[in-house]
Tab-separated table of C-alpha atoms in Angstrom:
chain	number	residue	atom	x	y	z
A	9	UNK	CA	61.140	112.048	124.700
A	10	UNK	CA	62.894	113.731	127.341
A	11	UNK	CA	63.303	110.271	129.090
A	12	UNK	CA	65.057	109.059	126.202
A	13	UNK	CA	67.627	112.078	125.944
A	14	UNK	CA	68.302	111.768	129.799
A	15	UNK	CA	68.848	108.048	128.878
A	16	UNK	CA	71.685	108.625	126.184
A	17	UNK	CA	73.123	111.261	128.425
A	18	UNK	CA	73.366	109.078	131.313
A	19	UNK	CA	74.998	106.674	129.212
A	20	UNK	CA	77.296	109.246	127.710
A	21	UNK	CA	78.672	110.426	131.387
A	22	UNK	CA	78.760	106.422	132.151
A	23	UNK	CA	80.892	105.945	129.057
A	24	UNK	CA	83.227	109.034	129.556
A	25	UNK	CA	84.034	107.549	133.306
A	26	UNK	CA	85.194	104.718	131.652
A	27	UNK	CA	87.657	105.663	129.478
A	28	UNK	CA	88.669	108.401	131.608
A	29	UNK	CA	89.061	105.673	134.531
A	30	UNK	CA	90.711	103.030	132.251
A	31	UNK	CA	93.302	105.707	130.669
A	32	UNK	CA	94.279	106.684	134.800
A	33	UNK	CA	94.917	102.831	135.658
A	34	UNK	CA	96.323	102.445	132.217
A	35	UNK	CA	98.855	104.801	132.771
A	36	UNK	CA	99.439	103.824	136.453
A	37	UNK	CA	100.209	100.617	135.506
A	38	UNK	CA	102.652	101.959	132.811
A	39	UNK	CA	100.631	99.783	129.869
A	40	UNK	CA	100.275	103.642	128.639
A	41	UNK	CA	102.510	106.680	128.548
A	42	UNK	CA	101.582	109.965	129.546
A	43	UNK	CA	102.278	111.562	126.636
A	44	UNK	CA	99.189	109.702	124.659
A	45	UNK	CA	97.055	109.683	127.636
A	46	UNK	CA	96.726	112.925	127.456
A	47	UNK	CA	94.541	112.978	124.204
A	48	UNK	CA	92.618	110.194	125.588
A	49	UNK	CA	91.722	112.284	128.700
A	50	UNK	CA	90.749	115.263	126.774
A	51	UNK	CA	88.722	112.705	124.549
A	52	UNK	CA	86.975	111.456	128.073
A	53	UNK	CA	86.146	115.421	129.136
A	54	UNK	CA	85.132	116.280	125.767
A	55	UNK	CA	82.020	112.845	126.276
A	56	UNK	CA	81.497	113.656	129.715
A	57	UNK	CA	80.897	117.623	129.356
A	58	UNK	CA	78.896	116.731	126.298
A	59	UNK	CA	76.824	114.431	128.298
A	60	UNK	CA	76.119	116.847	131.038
A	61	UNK	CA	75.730	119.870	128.825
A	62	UNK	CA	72.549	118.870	127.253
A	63	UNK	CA	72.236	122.375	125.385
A	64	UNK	CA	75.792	122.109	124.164
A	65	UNK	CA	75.277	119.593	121.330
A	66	UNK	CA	72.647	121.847	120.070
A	67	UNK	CA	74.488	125.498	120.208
A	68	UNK	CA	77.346	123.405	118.447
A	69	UNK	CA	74.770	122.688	115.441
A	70	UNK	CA	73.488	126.017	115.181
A	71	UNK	CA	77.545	127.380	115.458
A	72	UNK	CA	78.545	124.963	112.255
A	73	UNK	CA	75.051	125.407	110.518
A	74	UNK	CA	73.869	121.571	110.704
A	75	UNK	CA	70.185	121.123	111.524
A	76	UNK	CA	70.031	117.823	113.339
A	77	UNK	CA	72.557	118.871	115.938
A	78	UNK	CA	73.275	115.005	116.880
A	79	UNK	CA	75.673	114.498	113.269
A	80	UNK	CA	77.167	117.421	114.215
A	81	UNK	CA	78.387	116.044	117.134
A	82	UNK	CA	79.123	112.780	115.679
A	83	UNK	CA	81.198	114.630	113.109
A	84	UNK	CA	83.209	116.535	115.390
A	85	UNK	CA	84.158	113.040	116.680
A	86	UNK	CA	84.691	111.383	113.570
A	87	UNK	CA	87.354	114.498	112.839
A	88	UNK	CA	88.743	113.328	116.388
A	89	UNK	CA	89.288	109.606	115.828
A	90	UNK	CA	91.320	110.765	112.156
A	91	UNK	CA	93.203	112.686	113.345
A	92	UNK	CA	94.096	110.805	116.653
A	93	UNK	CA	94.624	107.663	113.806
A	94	UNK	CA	97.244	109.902	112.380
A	95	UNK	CA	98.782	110.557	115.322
A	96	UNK	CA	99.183	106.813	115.778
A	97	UNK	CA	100.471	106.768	112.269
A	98	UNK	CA	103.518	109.167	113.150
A	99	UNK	CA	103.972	107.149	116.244
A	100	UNK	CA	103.876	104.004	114.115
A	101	UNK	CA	106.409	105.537	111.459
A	102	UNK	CA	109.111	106.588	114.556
A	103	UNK	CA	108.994	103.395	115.626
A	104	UNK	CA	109.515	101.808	112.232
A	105	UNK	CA	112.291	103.966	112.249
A	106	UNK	CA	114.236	103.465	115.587
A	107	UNK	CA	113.328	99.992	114.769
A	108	UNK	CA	115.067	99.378	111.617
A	109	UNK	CA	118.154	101.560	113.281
A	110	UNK	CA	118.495	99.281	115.887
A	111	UNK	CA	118.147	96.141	113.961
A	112	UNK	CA	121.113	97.167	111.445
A	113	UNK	CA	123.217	97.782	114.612
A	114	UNK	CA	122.520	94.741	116.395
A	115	UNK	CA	123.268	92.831	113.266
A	116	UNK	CA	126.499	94.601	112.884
A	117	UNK	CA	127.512	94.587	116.764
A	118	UNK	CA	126.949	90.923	116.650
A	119	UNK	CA	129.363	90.545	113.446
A	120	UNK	CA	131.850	92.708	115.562
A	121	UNK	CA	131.350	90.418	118.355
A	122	UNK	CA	131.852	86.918	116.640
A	123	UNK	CA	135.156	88.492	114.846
A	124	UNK	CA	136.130	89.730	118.617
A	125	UNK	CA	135.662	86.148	119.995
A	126	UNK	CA	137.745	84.829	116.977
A	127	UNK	CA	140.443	87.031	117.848
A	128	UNK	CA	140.615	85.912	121.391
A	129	UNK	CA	139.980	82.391	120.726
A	130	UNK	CA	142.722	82.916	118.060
A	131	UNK	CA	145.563	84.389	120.256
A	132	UNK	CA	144.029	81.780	123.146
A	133	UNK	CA	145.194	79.041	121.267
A	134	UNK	CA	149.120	80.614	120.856
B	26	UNK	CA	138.525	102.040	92.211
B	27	UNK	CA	141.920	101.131	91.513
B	28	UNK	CA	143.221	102.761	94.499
B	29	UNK	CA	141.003	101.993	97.643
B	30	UNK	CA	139.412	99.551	99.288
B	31	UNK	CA	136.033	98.502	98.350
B	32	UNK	CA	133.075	96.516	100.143
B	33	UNK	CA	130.726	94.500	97.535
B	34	UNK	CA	127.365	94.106	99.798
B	35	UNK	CA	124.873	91.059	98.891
B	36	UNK	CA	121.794	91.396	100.372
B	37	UNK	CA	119.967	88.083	100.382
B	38	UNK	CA	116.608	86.955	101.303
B	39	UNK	CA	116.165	83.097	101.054
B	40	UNK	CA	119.058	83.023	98.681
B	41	UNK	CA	120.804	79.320	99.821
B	42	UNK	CA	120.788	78.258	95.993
B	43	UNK	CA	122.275	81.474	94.524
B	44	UNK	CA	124.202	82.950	97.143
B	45	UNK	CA	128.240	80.814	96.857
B	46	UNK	CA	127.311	81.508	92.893
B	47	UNK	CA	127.216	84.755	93.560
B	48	UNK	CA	130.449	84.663	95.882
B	49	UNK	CA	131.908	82.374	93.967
B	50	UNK	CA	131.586	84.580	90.881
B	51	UNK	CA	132.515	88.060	92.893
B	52	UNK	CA	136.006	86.241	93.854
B	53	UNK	CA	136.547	85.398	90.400
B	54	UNK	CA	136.459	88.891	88.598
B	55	UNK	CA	136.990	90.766	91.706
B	56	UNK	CA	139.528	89.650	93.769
B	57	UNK	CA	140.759	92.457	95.828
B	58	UNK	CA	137.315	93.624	97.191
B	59	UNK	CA	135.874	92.297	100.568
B	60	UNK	CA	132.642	91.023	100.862
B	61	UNK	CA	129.643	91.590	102.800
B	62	UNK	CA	126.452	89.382	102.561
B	63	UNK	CA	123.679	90.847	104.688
B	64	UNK	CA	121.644	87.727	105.554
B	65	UNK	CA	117.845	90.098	105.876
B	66	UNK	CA	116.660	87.146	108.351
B	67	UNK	CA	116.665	84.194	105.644
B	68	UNK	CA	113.934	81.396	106.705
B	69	UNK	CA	116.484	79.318	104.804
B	70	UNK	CA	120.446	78.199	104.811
B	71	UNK	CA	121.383	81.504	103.539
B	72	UNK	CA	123.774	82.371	106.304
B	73	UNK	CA	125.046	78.965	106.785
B	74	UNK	CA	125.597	78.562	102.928
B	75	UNK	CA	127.478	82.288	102.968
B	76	UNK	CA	129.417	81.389	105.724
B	77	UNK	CA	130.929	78.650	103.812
B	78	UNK	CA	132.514	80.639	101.588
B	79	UNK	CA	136.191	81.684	103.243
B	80	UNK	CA	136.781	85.594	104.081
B	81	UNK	CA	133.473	86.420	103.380
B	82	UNK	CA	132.052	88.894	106.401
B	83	UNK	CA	128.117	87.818	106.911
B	84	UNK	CA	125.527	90.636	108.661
B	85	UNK	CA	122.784	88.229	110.370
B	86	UNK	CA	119.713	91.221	110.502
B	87	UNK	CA	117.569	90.010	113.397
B	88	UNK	CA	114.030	90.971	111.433
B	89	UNK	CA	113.716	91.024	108.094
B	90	UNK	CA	114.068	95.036	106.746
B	91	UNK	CA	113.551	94.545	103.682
B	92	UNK	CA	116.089	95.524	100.883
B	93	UNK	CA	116.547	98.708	101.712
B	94	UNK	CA	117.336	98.446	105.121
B	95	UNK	CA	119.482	95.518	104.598
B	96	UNK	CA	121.522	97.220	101.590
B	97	UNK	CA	121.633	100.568	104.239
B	98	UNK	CA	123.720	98.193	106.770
B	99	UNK	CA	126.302	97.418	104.142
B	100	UNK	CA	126.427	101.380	103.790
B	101	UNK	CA	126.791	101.822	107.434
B	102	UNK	CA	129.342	98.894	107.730
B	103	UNK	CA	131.013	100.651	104.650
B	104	UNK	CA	131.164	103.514	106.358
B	105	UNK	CA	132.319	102.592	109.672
B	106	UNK	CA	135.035	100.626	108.321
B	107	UNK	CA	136.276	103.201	106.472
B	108	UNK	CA	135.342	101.245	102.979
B	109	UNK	CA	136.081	104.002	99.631
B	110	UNK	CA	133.791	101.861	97.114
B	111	UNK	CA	130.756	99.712	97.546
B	112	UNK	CA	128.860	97.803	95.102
B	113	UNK	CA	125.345	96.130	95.350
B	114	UNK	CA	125.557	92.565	93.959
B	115	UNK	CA	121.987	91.267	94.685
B	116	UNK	CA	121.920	87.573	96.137
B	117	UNK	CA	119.869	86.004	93.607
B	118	UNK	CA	122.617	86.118	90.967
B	119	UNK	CA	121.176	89.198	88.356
B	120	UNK	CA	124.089	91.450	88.332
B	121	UNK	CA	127.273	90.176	87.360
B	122	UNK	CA	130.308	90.738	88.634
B	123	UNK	CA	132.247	90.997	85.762
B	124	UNK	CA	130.382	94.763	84.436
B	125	UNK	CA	131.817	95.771	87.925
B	126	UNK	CA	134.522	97.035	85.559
B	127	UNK	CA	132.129	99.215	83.395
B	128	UNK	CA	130.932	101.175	86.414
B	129	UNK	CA	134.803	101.638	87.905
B	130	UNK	CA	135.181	103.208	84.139
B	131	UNK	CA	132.206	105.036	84.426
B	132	UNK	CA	133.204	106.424	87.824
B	133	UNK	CA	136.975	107.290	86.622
B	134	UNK	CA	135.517	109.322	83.229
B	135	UNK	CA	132.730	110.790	84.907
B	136	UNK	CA	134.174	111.709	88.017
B	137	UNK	CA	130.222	111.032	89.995
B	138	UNK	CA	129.238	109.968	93.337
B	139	UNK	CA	127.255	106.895	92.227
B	140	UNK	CA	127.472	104.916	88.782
B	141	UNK	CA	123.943	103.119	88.178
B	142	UNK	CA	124.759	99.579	86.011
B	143	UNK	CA	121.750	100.305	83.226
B	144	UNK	CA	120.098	97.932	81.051
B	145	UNK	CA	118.894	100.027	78.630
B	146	UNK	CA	121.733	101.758	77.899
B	147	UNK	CA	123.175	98.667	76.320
B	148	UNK	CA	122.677	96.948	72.893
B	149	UNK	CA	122.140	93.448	74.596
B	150	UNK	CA	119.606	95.005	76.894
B	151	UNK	CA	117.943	93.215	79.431
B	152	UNK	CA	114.633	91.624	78.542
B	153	UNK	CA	111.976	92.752	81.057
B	154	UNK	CA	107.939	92.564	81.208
B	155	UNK	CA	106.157	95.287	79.516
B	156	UNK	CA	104.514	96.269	82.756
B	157	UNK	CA	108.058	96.899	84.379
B	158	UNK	CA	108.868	98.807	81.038
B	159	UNK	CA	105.872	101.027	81.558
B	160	UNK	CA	106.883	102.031	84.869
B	161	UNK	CA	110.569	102.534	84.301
B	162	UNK	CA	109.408	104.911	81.573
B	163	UNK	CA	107.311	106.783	84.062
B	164	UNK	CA	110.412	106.987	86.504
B	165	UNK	CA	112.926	107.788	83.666
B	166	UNK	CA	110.007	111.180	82.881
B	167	UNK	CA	110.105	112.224	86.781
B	168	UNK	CA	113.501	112.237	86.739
B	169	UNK	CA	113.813	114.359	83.944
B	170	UNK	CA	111.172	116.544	85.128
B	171	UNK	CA	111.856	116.666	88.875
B	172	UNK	CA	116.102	116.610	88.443
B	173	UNK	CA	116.972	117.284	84.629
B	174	UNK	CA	118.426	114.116	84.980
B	175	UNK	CA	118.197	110.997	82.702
B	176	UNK	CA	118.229	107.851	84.244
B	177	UNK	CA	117.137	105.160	81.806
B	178	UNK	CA	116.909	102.618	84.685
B	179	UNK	CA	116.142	103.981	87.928
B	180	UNK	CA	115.062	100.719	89.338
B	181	UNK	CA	118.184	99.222	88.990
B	182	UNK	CA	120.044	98.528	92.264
B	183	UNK	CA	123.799	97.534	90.471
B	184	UNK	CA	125.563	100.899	91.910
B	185	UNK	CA	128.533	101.644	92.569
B	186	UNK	CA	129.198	103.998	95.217
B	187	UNK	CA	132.393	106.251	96.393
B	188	UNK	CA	132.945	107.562	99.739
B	189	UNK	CA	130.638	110.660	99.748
B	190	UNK	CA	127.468	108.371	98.764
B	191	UNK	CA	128.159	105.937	101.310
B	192	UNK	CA	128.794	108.138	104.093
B	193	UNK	CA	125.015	110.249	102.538
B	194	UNK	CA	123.235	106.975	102.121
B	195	UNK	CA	124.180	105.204	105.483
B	196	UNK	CA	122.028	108.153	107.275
B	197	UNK	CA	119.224	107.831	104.491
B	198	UNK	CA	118.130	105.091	102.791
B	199	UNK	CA	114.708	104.409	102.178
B	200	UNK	CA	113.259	101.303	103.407
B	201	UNK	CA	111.297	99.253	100.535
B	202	UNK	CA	111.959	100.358	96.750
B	203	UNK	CA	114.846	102.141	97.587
B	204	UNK	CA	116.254	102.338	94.255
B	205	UNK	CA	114.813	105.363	92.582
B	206	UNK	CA	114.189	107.430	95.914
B	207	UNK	CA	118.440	107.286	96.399
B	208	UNK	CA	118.995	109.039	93.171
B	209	UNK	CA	116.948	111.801	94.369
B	210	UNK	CA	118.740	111.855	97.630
B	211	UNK	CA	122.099	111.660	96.302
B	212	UNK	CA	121.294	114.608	94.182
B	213	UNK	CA	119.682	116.712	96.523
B	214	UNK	CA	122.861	116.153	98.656
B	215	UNK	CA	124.709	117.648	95.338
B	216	UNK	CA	126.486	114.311	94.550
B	217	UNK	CA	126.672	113.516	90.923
B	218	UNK	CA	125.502	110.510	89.550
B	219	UNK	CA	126.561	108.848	86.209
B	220	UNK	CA	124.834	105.355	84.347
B	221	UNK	CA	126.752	102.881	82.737
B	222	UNK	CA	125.285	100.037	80.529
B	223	UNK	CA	125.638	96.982	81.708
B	224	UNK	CA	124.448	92.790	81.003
B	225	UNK	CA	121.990	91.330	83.363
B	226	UNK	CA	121.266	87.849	84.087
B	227	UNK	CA	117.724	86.646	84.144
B	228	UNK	CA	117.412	84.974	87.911
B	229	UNK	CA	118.650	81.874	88.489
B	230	UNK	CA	115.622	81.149	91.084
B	231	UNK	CA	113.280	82.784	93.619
B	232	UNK	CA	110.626	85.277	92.632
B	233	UNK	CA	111.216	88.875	91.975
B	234	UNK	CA	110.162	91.206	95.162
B	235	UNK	CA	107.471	92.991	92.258
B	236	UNK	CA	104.602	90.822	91.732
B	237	UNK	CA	101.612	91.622	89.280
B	238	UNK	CA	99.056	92.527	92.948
B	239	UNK	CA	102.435	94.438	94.136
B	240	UNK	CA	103.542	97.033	91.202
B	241	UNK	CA	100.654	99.373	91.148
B	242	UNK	CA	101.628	99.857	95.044
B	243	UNK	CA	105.194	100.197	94.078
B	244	UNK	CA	104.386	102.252	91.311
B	245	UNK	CA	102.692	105.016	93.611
B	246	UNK	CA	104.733	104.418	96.831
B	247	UNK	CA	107.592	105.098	94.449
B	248	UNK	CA	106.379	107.808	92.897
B	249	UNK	CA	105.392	109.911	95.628
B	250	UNK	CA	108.221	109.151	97.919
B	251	UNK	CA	110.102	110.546	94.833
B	252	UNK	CA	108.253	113.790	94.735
B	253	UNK	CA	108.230	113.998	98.529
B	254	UNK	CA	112.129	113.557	98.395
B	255	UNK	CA	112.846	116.191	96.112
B	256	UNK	CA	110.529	118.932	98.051
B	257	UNK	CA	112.444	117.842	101.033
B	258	UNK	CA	114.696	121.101	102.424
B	259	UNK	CA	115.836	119.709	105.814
B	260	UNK	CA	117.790	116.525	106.036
């Protein structure tokens, strides 16, 4: 029994260093910006001091009044990975946004641009 | 309308049968106004078809937008060309040119912001599917409720606009099913808004946007986007 739990805490603090290693070369290598690695960090902490604090989990049970102190846990990140989803959501919807913006104006610079190069062409030919 | 210079925008979508119809029949009732077709990335001759016709400015959008974003950059090219009117003639031939004179009228008695061409306000009304009919209804009872407004066709995108609309509607227009969300904007911006009835043309091809899998989604995405409009305080 107490094998086992050292087991799935090991592999806890194994998986935290992974995401919070892949998030640090992530962002090095600019394939993520700061400003949403920072969630992802806290995410990492929040497995790894989980996985060392062995009595944590279950104080966290007793605090929200759920027996088996494991669901509690995997509630808590359930309530995590929604809200982080709607946080991509936003994201999603700004970019929609600055996306549609800049197609309109490309479509309309490029209209400007082909009556510009008439008017040259135009008075070129005079 | 009679004094100022007005912008008719087309947007098309894989309209290369309809759209010189369209132009063709713009030029013939309307020949003072300039036109605009915003080509919303056409997989077809749309643009090369448009571009046919002589005098006729075409918008080629990079990615498709959708209708409301492509209608939005005839506002914005209304805007920043200092346009007075603009009217939304769709590309696949439905509104007709010619009841561009009804919502001028509309506009001079009424003195509003935006004139919606109706087609239930007419005796030769427009023969549509019961489904659409059902949901029209439900629009036509958030209006009332929402505004005090009645708008018998809320769906309808034959507008006419004047200068304040444009210059409102080129900041905010919604993106897909723009139609009834834009009355709500317009009137939370304190623009009035008038409806005319009008003739409509069944299409002459393609597919309406609405399919049978589609409305129910367009039904609530309407909805709420109109209830989420009108608690809106900040612009």
């Amino acid at each position: 029994m107490i094998m086992h739990i050292d087991k799935i805490h090991l592999l806890g603090a194994i998986f935290s260093f992974v995401i919070l290693a892949a998030v640090f070369v992530l962002v090095r290598e600019r394939h993520l910006k700061e400003k949403y690695s920072l969630v992802w960090f806290l995410i990492g902490l929040f497995i790894l001091v989980m996985s060392i604090f062995e009595g944590l989990i279950d104080w966290f049970g007793d605090l929200i009044g759920v027996y088996y102190a494991p669901s509690a846990f995997f509630a808590l990140l359930i309530a995590c990975a929604y809200l982080l989803l709607l946080n991509m959501s936003v994201s999603i919807s700004h970019l929609k946004t600055h996306n549609k913006a800049l197609t309109q104006e490309l479509g309309l610079t490029k209209l400007r641009l082909e009556e510009l190069e008439k008017k040259v062409n135009g008075s070129a030919d005079d | 309308m009679e004094n100022g210079k007005t912008l008719i925008v087309i947007p098309a979508y894989n309209e290369q049968n309809n759209i010189l119809g369209v132009i063709g029949d713009i030029r013939a009732n309307l020949p003072d106004a300039d036109i605009l077709v915003v080509n919303d990335c056409s997989v077809d001759a749309t643009a090369k078809m448009a571009r046919q016709a002589a005098g006729v400015q075409v918008v080629d959008l990079p990615c498709n937008l959708g209708i409301g974003g492509a209608v939005q950059t005839g506002f914005k090219y209304a805007r920043d060309r200092g346009y007075d009117y603009m009217v939304q003639i769709d590309g696949d031939g439905q509104h007709l040119p010619r009841e561009v004179s009804k919502l001028a009228a509309a506009m001079a008695a009424t003195g509003s912001d935006m004139v919606i061409g109706s087609r239930f306000l007419d005796v030769r009304s427009f023969r549509t599917s019961w489904q659409r009919r059902i949901g029209i209804n439900i629009f036509r009872r958030l209006f009332r409720m929402l505004l005090g407004l009645t708008i018998t066709d809320g769906t309808s995108g034959f507008r006419l606009y004047n200068r304040r609309s444009i210059e409102v509607l080129a900041r905010f227009y919604p993106s897909d099913y723009p139609e009834p969300d834009a009355i709500v904007l317009l009137h939370k911006h304190g623009l009035a808004i008038a409806e005319v009835g009008v003739a409509m043309r069944a299409r002459e091809s393609g597919h309406s946007s609405i399919t049978a899998l589609k409305s129910p989604y367009y039904m609530a995405k309407v909805t709420l986007s109109i209830i989420l409009s009108c608690s809106r305080t900040r612009w």
